[in-house]
Every structure is written in C-alpha cells, then in structure tokens.
mmCIF file of C-alpha atoms in Angstrom:
data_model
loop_
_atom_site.group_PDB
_atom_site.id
_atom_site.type_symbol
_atom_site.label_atom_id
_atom_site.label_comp_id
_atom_site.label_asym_id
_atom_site.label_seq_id
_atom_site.Cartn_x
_atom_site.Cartn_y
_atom_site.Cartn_z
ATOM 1 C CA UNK A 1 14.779 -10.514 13.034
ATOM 2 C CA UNK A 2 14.424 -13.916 11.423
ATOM 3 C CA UNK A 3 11.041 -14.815 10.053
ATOM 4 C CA UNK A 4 9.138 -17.549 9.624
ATOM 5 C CA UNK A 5 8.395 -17.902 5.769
ATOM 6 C CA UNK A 6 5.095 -19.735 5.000
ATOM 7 C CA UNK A 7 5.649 -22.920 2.234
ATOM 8 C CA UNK A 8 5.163 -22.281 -1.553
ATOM 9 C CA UNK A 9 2.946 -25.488 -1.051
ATOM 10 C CA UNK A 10 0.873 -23.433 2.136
ATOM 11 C CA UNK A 11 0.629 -20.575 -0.144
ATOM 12 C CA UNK A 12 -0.677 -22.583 -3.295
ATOM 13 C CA UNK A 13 -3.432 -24.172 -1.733
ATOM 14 C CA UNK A 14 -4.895 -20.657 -0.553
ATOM 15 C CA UNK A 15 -4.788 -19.207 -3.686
ATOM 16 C CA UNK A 16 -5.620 -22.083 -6.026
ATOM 17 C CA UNK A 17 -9.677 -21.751 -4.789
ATOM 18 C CA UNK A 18 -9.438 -17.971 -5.417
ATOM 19 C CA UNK A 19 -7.708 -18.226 -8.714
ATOM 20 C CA UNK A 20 -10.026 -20.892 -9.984
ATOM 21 C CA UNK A 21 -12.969 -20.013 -9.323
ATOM 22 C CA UNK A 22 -12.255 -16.094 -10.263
ATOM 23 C CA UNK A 23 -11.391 -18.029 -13.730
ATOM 24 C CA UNK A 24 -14.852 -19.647 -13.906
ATOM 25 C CA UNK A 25 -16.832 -16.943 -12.050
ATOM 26 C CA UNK A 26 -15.060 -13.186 -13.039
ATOM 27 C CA UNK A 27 -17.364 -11.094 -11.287
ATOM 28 C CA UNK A 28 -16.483 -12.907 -7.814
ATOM 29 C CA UNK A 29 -13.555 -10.910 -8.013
ATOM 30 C CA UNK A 30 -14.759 -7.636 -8.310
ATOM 31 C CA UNK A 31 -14.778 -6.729 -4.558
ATOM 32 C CA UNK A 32 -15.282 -3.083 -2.937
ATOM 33 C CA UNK A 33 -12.838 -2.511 -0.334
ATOM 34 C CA UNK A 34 -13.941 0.208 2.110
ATOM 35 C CA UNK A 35 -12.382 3.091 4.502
ATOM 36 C CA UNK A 36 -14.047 5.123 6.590
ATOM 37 C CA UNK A 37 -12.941 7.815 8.974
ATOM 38 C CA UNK A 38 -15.115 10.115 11.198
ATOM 39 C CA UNK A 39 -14.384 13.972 12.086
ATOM 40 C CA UNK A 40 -13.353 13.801 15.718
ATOM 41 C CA UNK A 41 -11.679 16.272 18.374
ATOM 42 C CA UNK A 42 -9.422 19.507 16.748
ATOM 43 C CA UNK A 43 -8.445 18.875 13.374
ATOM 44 C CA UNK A 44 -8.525 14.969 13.422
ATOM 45 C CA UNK A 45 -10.325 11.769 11.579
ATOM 46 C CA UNK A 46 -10.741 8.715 13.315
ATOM 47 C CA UNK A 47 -10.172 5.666 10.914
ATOM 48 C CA UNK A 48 -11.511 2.371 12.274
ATOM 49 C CA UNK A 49 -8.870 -0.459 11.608
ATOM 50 C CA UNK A 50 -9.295 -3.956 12.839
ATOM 51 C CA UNK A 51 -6.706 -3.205 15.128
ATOM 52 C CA UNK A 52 -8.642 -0.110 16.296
ATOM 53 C CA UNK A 53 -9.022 3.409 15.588
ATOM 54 C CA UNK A 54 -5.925 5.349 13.638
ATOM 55 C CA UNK A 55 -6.672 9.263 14.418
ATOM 56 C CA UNK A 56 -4.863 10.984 11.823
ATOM 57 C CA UNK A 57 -4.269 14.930 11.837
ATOM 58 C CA UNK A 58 -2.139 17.703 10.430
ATOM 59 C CA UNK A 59 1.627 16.931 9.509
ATOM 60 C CA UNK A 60 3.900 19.372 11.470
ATOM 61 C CA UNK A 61 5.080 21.063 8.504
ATOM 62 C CA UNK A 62 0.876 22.136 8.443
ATOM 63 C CA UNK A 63 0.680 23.280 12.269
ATOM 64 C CA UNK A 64 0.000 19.609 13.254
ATOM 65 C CA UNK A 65 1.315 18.851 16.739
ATOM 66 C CA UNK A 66 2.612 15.347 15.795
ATOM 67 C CA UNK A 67 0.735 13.287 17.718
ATOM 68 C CA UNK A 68 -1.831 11.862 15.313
ATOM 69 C CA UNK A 69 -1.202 9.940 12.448
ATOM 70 C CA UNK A 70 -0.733 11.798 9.186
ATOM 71 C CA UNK A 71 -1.931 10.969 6.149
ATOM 72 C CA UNK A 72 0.467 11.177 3.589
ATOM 73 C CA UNK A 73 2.563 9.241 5.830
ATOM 74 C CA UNK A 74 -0.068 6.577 6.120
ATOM 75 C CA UNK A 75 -0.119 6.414 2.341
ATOM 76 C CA UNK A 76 3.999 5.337 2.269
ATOM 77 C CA UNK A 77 3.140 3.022 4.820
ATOM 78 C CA UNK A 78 0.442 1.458 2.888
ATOM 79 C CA UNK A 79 2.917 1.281 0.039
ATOM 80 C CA UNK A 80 5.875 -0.450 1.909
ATOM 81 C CA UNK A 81 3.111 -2.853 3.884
ATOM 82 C CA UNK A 82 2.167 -3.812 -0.181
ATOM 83 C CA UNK A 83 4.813 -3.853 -1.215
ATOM 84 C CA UNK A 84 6.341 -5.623 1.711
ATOM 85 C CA UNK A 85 3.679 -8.726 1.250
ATOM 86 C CA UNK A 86 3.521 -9.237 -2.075
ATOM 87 C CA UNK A 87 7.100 -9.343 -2.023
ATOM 88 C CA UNK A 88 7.312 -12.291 0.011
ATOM 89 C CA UNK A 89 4.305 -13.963 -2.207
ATOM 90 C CA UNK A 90 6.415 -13.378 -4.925
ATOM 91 C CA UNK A 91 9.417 -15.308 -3.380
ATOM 92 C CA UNK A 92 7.195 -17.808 -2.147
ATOM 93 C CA UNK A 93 5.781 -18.744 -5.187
ATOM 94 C CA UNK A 94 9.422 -18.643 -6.905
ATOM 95 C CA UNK A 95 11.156 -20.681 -4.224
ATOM 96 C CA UNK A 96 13.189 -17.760 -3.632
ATOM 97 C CA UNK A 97 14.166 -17.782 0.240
ATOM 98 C CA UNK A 98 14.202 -14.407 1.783
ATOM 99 C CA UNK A 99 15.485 -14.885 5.310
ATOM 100 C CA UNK A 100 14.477 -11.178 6.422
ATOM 101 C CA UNK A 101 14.516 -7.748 5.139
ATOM 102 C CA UNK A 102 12.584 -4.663 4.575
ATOM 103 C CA UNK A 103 11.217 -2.377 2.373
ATOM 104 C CA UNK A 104 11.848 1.757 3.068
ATOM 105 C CA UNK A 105 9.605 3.928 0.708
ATOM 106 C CA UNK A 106 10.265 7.706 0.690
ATOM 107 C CA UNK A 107 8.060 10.882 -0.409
ATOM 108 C CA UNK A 108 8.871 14.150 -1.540
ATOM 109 C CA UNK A 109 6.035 16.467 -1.244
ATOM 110 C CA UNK A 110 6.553 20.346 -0.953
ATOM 111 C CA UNK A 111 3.844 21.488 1.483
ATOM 112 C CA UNK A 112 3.708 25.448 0.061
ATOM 113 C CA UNK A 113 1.029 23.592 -1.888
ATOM 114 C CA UNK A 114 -0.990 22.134 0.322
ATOM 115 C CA UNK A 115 -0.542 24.933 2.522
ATOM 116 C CA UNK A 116 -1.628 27.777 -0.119
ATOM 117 C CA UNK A 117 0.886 29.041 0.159
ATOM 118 C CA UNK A 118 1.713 28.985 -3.719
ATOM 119 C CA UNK A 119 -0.384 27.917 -6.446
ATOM 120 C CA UNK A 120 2.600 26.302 -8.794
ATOM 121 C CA UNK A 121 3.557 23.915 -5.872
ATOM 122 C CA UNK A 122 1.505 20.604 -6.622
ATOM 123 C CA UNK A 123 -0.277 19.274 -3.474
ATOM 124 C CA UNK A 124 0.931 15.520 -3.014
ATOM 125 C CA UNK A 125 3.908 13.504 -3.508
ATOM 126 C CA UNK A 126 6.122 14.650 -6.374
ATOM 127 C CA UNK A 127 8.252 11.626 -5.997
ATOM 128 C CA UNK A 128 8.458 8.231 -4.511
ATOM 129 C CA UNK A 129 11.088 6.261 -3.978
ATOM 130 C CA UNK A 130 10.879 2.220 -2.845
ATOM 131 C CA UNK A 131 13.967 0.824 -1.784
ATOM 132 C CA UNK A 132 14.436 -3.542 -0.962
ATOM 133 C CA UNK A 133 17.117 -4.341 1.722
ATOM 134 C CA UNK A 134 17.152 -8.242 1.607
ATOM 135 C CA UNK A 135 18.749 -11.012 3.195
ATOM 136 C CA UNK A 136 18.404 -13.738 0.635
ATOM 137 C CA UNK A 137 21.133 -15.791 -1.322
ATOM 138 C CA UNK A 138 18.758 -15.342 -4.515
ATOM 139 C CA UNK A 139 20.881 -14.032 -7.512
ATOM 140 C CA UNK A 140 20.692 -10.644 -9.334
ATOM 141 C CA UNK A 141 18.287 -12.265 -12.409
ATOM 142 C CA UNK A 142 15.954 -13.661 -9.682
ATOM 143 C CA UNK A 143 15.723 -10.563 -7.803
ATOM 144 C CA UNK A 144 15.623 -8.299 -10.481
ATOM 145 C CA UNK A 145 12.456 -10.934 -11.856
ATOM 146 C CA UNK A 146 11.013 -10.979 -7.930
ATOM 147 C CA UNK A 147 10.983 -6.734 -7.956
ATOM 148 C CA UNK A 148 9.440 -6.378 -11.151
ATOM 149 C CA UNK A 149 6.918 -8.911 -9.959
ATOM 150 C CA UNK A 150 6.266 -7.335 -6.957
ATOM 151 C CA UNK A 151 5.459 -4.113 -8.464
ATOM 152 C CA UNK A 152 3.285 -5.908 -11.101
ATOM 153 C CA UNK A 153 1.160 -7.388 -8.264
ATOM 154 C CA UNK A 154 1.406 -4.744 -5.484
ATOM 155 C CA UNK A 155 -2.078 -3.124 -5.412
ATOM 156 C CA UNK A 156 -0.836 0.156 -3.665
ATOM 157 C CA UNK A 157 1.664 0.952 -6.129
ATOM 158 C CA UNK A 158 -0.470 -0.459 -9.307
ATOM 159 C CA UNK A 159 -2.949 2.403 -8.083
ATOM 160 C CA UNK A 160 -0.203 4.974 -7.175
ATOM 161 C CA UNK A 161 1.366 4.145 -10.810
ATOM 162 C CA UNK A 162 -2.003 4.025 -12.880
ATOM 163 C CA UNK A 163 -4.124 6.853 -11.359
ATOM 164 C CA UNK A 164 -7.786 5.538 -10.425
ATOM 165 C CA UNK A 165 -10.835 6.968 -11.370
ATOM 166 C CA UNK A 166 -11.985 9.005 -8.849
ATOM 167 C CA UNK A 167 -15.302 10.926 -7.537
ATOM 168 C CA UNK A 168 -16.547 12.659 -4.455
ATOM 169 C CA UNK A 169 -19.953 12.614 -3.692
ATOM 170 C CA UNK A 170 -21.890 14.461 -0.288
ATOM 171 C CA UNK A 171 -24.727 14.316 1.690
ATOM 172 C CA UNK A 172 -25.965 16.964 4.308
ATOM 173 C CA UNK A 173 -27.317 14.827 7.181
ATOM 174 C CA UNK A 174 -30.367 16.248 8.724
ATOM 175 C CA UNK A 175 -30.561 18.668 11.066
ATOM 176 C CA UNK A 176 -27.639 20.355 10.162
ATOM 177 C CA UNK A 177 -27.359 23.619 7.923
#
C-alpha cells in the first residue's frame, strides 16, 4: 500500500513549539501518560482506548480461548506501532523517502514460567527481535543512521531497553473484604 508521507516542512512546524518551549520551560515536558483497564467477565481486563475498549485475556498457551487480546502480544504491538512512527519521523526529518514498508517485531517467551510450571523459566520475553522491510531508494549509511535513530527515539523500546522504575501500589475499595 502506498502512503502518503507528511512534509519534513509539515513535520517541523509541529515540533518546533514543543521543542522550544520544552528548552525554555523543562518541566512542560514531564507528562504522565496513563492506562487503565478494569476486571470484566471470566478472566479478562477491559482497557479503554480512544478507539474503544481492548479486552485482553489469557494467551492460549495459558488456557486462554483466543478471543481476547493478549497482553504480551499487545506489548510487540506497541513496539512495532513505536517503532513504526518514529521511523517515519526519522525519515521525515532526514529527507529520506520511504514509499511503504513495515516493521515485524517477534517475542520469545517460554510460558512454563508464567504458568508455574517451573521456577528457572523467567516469566516475560527472553528475546525480541525488530525487523524493517522498506521500500525506499535511501542507501545503506542512511538507513543504517535512520535505524539507529529510530531506536534512539522510540519510547517503547527506550523503556523495553532501559528497564523503568517500577512500583505497585493497592487500595481495597469499600465494602469489599
């Protein structure tokens, strides 16, 4: 499918606010991004997108039936949809024309872990693998200089590659034991 790429010119003067006045004003750019997803029917969450609801459940490999959404899945999707994006930013902002392509990310998890099933499996992705099929006319130097670019400015797999901090919290809501 041929795409419509936006103009380096387009893409500068949407950024060039942003970028200058994160420059003068820092803390403007500390933003909290939010998910939410709510416990619904079986073994399912409902995640509200702007799109609508995502209902995500077990994998197969976990006794999931298949029909929801699964999460791990939803987390290489994430990653290609970054990755994807920036990507084209990237080649926007280098004049590098990218008439269409895609981006195929793989996981490798082995589910004894997640399952119990044995303690020296890991739960999670062991591996991950991103993969760039291009049509473009660009030349090895400028797409070896627009992938390490994109994975310098992909959020997904900056956080994938340089573990967050993380911490759970709870709260008991009332009326419930």
């Amino acid at each position: 499918m041929q795409r419509k790429a936006m103009a380096k010119a387009d893409l500068r003067s949407a950024q060039e606010p942003l970028k200058e006045r994160f420059r003068s004003e820092p803390s403007a750019a500390l933003i909290t991004l939010r998910a939410e997803a709510s416990l619904s029917d079986g073994i399912t969450a409902a995640v509200p997108t702007h799109i609508g609801d995502v209902v995500a459940g077990l994998h197969p490999a976990t006794g999931g039936d298949g029909l929801s959404a699964c999460s791990g899945d939803m987390l290489l999707q994430a990653l290609a949809a970054c990755a994807g994006v920036t990507l084209l930013a990237v080649a926007t902002s280098l004049n590098i024309e990218i008439r269409a392509g895609s981006v195929h990310v793989d996981g490798d998890m082995d589910f004894r872990g997640t399952l119990g099933v044995s303690r020296q499996a890991p739960v999670g992705f062991t591996d991950i693998r991103v993969a760039y099929e291009l049509d473009t006319d660009a030349t090895d130097e400028q797409l070896d200089t627009l992938i390490r670019l994109t994975e310098r400015y992909c959020v997904v797999y900056q956080t994938l590659a340089n573990s967050p901090n993380l911490s759970v919290s709870r709260r008991q809501l009332e009326g419930t034991a």
